[in-house]
JSON list of C-alpha atoms in Angstrom, two decimals:
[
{"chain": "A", "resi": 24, "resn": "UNK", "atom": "CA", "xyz": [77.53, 85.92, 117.61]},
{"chain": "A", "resi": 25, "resn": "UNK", "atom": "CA", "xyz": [73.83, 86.14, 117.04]},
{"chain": "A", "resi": 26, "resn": "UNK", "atom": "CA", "xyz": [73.32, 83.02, 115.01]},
{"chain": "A", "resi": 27, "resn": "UNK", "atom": "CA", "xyz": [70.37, 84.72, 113.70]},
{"chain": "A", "resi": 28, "resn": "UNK", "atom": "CA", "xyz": [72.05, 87.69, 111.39]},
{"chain": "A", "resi": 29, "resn": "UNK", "atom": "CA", "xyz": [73.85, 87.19, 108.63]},
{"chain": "A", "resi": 30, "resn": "UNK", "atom": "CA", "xyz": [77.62, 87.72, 109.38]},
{"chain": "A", "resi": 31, "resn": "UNK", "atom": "CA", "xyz": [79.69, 89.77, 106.76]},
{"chain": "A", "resi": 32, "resn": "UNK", "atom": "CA", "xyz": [83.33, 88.19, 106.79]},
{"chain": "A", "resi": 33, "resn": "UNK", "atom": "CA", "xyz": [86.76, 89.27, 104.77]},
{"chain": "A", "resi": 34, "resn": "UNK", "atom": "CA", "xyz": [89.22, 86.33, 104.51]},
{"chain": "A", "resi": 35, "resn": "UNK", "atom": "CA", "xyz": [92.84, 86.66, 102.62]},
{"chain": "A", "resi": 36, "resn": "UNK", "atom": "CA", "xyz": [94.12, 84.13, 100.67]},
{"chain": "A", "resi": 37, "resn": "UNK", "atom": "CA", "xyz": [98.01, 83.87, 101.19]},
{"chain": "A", "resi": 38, "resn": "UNK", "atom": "CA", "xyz": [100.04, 81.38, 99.35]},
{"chain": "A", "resi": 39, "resn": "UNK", "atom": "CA", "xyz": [103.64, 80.83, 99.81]},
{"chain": "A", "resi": 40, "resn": "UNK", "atom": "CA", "xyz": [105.21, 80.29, 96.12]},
{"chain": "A", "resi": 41, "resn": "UNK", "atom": "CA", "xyz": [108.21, 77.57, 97.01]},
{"chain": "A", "resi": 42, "resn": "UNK", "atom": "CA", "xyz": [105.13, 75.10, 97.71]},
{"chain": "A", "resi": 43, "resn": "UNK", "atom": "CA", "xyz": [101.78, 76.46, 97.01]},
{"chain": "A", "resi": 44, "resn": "UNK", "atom": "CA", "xyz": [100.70, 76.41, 100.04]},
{"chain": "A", "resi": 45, "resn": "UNK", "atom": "CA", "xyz": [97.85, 78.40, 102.09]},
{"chain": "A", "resi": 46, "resn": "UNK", "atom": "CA", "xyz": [98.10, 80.39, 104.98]},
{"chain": "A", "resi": 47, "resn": "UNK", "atom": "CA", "xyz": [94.88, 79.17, 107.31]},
{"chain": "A", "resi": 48, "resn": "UNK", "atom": "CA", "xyz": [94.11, 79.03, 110.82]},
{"chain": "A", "resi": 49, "resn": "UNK", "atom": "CA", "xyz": [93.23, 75.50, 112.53]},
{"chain": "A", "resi": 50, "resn": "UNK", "atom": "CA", "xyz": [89.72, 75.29, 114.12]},
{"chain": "A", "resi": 51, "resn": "UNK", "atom": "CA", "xyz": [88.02, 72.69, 116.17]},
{"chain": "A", "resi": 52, "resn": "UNK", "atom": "CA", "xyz": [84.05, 72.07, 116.78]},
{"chain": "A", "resi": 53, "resn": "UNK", "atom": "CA", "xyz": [84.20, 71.21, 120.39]},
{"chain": "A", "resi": 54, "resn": "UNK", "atom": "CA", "xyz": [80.91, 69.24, 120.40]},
{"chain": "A", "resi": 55, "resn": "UNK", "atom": "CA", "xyz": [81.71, 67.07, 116.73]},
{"chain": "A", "resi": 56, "resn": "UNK", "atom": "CA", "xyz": [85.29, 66.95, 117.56]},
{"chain": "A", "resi": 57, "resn": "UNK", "atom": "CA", "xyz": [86.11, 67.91, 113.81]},
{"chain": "A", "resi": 58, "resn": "UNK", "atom": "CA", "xyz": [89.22, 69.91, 113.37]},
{"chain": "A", "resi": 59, "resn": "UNK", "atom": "CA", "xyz": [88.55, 72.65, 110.15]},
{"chain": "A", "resi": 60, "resn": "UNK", "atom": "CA", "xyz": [90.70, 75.23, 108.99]},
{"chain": "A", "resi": 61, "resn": "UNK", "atom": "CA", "xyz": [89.93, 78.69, 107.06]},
{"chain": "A", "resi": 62, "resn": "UNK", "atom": "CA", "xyz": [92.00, 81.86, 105.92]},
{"chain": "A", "resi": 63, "resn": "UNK", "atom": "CA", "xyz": [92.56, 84.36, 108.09]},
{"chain": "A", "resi": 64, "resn": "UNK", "atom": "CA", "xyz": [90.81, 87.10, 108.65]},
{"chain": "A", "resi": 65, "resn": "UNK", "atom": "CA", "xyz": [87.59, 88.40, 110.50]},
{"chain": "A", "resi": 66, "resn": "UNK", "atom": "CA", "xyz": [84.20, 90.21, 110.74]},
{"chain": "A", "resi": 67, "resn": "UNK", "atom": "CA", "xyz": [83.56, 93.29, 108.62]},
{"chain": "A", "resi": 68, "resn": "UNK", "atom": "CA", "xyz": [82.84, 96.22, 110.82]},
{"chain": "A", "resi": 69, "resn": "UNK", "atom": "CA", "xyz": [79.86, 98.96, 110.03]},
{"chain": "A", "resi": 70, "resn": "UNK", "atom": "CA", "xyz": [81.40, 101.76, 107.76]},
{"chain": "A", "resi": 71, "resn": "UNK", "atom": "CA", "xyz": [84.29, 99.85, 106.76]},
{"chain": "A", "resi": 72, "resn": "UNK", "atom": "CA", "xyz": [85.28, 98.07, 103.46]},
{"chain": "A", "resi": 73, "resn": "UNK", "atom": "CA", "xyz": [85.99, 94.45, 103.10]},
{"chain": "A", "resi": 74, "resn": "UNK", "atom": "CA", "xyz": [89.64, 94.98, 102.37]},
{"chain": "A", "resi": 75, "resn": "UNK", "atom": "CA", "xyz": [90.47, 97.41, 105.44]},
{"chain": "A", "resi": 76, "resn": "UNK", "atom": "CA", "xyz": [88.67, 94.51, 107.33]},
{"chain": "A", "resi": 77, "resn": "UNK", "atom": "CA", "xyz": [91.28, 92.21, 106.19]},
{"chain": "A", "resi": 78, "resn": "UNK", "atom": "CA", "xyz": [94.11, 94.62, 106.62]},
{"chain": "A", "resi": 79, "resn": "UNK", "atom": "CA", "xyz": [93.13, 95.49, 110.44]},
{"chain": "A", "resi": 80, "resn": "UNK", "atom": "CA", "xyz": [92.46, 91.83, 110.79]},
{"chain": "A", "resi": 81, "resn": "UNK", "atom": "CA", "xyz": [96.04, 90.44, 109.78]},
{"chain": "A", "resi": 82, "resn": "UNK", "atom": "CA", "xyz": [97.13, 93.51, 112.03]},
{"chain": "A", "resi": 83, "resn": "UNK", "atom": "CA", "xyz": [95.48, 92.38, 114.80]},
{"chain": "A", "resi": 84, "resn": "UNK", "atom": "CA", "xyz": [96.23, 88.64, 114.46]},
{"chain": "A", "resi": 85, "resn": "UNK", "atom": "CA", "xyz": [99.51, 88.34, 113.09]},
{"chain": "A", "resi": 86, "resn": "UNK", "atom": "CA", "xyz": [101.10, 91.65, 113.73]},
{"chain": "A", "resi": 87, "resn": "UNK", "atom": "CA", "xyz": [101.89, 91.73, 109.97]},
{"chain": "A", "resi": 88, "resn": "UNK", "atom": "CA", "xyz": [100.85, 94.06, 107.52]},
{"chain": "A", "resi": 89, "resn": "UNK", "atom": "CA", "xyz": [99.71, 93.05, 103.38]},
{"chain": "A", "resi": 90, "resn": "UNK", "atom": "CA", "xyz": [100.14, 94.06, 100.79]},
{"chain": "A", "resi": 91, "resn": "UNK", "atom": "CA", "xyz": [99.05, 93.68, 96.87]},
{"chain": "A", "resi": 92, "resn": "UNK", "atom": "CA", "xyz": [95.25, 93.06, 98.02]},
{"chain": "A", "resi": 93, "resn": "UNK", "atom": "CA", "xyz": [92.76, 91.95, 95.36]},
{"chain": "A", "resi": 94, "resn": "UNK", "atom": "CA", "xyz": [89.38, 91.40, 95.63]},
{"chain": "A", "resi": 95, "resn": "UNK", "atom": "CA", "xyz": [88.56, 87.30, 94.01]},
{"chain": "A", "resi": 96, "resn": "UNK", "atom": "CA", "xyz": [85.06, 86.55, 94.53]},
{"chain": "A", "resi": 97, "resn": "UNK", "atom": "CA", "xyz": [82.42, 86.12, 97.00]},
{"chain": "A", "resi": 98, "resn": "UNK", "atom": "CA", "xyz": [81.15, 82.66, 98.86]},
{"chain": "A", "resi": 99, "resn": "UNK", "atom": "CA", "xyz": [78.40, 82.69, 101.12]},
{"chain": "A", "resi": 100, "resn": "UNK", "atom": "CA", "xyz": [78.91, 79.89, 104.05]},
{"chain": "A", "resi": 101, "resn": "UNK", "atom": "CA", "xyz": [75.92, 78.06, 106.08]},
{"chain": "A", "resi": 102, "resn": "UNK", "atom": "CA", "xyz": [77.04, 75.95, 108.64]},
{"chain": "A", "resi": 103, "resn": "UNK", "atom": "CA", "xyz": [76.79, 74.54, 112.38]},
{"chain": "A", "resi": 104, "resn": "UNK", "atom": "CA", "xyz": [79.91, 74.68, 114.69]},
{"chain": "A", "resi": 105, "resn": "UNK", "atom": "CA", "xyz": [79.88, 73.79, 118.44]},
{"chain": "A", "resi": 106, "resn": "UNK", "atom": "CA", "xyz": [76.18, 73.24, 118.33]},
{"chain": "A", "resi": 107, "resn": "UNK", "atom": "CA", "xyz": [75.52, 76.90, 116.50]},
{"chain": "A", "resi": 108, "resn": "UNK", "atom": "CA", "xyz": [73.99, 77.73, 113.08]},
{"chain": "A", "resi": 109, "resn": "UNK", "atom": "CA", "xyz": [75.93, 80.35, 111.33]},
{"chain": "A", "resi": 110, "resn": "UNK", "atom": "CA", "xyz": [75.50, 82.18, 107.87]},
{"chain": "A", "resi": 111, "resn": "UNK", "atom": "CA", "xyz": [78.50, 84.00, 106.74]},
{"chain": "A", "resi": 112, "resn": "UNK", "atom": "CA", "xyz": [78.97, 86.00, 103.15]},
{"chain": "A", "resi": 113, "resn": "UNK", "atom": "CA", "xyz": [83.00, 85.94, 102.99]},
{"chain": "A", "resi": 114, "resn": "UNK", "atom": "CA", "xyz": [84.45, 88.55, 100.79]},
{"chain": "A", "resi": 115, "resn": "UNK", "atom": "CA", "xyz": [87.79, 86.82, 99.55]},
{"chain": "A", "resi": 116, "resn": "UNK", "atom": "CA", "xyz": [90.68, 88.60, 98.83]},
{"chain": "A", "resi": 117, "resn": "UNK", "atom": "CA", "xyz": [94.38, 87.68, 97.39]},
{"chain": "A", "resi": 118, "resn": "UNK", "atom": "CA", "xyz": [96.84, 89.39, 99.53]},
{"chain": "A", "resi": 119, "resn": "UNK", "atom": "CA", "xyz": [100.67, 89.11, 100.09]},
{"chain": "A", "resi": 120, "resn": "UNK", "atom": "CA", "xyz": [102.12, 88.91, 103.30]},
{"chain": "A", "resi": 121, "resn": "UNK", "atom": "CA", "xyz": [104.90, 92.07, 103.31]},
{"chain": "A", "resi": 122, "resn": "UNK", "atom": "CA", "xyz": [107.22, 90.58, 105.84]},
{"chain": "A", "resi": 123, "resn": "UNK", "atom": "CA", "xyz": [108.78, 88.23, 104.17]},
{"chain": "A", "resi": 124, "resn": "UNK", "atom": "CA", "xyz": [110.27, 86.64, 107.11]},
{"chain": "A", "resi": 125, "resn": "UNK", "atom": "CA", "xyz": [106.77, 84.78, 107.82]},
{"chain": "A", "resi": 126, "resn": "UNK", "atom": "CA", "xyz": [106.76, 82.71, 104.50]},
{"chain": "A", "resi": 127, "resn": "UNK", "atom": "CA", "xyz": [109.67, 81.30, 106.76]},
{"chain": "A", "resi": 128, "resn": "UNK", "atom": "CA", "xyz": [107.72, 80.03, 109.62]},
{"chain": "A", "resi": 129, "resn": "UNK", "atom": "CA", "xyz": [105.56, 76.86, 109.41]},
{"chain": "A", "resi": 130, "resn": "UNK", "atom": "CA", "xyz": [103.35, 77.78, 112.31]},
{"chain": "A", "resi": 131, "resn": "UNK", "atom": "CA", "xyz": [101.87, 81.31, 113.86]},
{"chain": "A", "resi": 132, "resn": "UNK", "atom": "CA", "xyz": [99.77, 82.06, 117.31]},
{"chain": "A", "resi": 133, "resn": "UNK", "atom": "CA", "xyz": [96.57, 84.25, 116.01]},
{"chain": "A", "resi": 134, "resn": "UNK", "atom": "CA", "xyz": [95.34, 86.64, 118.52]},
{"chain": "A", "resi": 135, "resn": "UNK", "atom": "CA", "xyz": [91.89, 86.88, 118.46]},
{"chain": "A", "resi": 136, "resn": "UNK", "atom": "CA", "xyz": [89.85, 88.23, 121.15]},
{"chain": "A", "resi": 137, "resn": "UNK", "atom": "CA", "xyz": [89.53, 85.55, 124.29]},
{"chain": "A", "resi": 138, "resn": "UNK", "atom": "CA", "xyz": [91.52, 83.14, 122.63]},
{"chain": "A", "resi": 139, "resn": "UNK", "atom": "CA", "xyz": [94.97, 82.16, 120.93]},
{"chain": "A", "resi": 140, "resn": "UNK", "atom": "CA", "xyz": [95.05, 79.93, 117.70]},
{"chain": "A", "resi": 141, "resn": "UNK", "atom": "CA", "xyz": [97.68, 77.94, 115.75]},
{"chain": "A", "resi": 142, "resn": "UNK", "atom": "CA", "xyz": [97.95, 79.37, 112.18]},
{"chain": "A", "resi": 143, "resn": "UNK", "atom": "CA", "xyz": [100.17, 77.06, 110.03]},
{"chain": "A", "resi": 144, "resn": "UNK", "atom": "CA", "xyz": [100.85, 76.79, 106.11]},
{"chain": "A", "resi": 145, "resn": "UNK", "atom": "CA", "xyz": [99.01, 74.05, 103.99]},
{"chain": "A", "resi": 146, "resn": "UNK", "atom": "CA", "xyz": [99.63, 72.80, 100.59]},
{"chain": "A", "resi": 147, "resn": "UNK", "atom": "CA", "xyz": [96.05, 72.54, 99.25]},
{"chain": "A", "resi": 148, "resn": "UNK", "atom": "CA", "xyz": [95.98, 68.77, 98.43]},
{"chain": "A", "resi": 149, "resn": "UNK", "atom": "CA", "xyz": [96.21, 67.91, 102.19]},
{"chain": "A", "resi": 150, "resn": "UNK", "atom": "CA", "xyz": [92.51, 69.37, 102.05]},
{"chain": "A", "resi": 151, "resn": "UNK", "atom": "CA", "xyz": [91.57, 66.53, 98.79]},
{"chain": "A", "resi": 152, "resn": "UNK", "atom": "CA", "xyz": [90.45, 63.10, 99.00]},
{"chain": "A", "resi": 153, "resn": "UNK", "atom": "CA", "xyz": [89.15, 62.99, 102.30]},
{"chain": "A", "resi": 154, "resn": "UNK", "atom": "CA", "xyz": [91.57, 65.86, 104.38]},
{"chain": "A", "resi": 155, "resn": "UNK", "atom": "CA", "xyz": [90.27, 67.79, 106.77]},
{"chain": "A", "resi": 156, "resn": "UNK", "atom": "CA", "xyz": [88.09, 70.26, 105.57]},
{"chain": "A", "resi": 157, "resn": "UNK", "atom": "CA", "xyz": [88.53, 74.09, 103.89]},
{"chain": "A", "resi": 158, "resn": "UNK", "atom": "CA", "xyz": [85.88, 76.58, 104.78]},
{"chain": "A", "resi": 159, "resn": "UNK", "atom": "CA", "xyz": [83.98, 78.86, 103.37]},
{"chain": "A", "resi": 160, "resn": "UNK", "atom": "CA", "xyz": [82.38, 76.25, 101.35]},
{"chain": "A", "resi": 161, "resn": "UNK", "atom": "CA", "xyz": [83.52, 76.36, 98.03]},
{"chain": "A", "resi": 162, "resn": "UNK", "atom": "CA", "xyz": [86.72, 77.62, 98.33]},
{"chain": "A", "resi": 163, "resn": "UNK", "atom": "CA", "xyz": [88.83, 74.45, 97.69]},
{"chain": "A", "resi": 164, "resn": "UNK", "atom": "CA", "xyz": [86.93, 74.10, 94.42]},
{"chain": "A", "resi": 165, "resn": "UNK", "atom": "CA", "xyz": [87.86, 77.81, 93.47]},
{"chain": "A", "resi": 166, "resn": "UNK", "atom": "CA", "xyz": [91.66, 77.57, 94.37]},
{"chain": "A", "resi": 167, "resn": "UNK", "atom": "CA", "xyz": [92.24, 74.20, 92.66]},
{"chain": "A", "resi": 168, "resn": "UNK", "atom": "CA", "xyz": [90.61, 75.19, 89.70]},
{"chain": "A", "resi": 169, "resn": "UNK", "atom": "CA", "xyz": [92.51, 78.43, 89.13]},
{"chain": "A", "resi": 170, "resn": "UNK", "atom": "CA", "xyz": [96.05, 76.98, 88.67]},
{"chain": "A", "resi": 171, "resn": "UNK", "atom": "CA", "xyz": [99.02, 77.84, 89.72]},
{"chain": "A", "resi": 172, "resn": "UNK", "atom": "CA", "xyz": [99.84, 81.04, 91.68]},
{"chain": "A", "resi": 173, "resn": "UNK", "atom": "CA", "xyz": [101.98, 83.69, 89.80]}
]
């Protein structure tokens, strides 16, 4: 990535009702030695909308499709990982998973392009009082401060 170009990004939020928890992917700066994690989803391509983005994105990653997708707000994320600046706007959307089957599994392998990553389910106050952090910035704030999920 250019670290010189702003970077559009969609990211679902997925929650798993029996515990509130949040679907995210586990990163790790190689250089701090921080571990992060973050939703799941991906870059924005030219010509497409946010929420086919997120749809191809889960495809890709997961092999899972979603379903009920709604557009929540829209964070913008400035940051340095492994040594790089990065500037993200992250269009967040609400999305169900529509295999049911994976709101049974604690852990998932993403498939991104070079690489394979853990995804695993998170209740949000493991990210509180001094947990590991959420990004995009600002998101922990939003989710805590909307309640409980339907």
């Amino acid at each position: 990535m250019n670290n010189e170009q702003i970077r559009p990004l969609a990211l679902g939020v997925v929650r798993r009702g029996r515990d509130n928890a949040l679907l995210v992917f586990e990163g790790h700066d190689h250089i701090t030695g921080e571990t992060f994690y973050r939703p799941l989803g991906g870059g924005i391509e030219f010509g497409e909308r946010g929420w086919e983005a997120l749809r191809r994105e889960f495809r890709e990653e997961l092999g899972v499709e979603l379903v009920g997708v709604r557009y929540l707000t829209t964070l913008e994320n400035i940051f340095t990982c492994n040594g790089q600046r990065g500037h993200e706007i992250v269009l967040l959307y609400e999305a169900t998973l529509a295999d049911q089957s994976f709101y049974e599994q604690e852990t998932f392998e993403v498939h991104e392009e070079t690489e394979i990553l853990v995804a695993r389910w998170m209740s949000l106050c493991e990210f509180q009082e001094g947990g590991p952090p959420l990004y995009p910035d600002g998101l922990l704030e939003l989710l805590t401060s909307e309640g409980p999920t339907r």
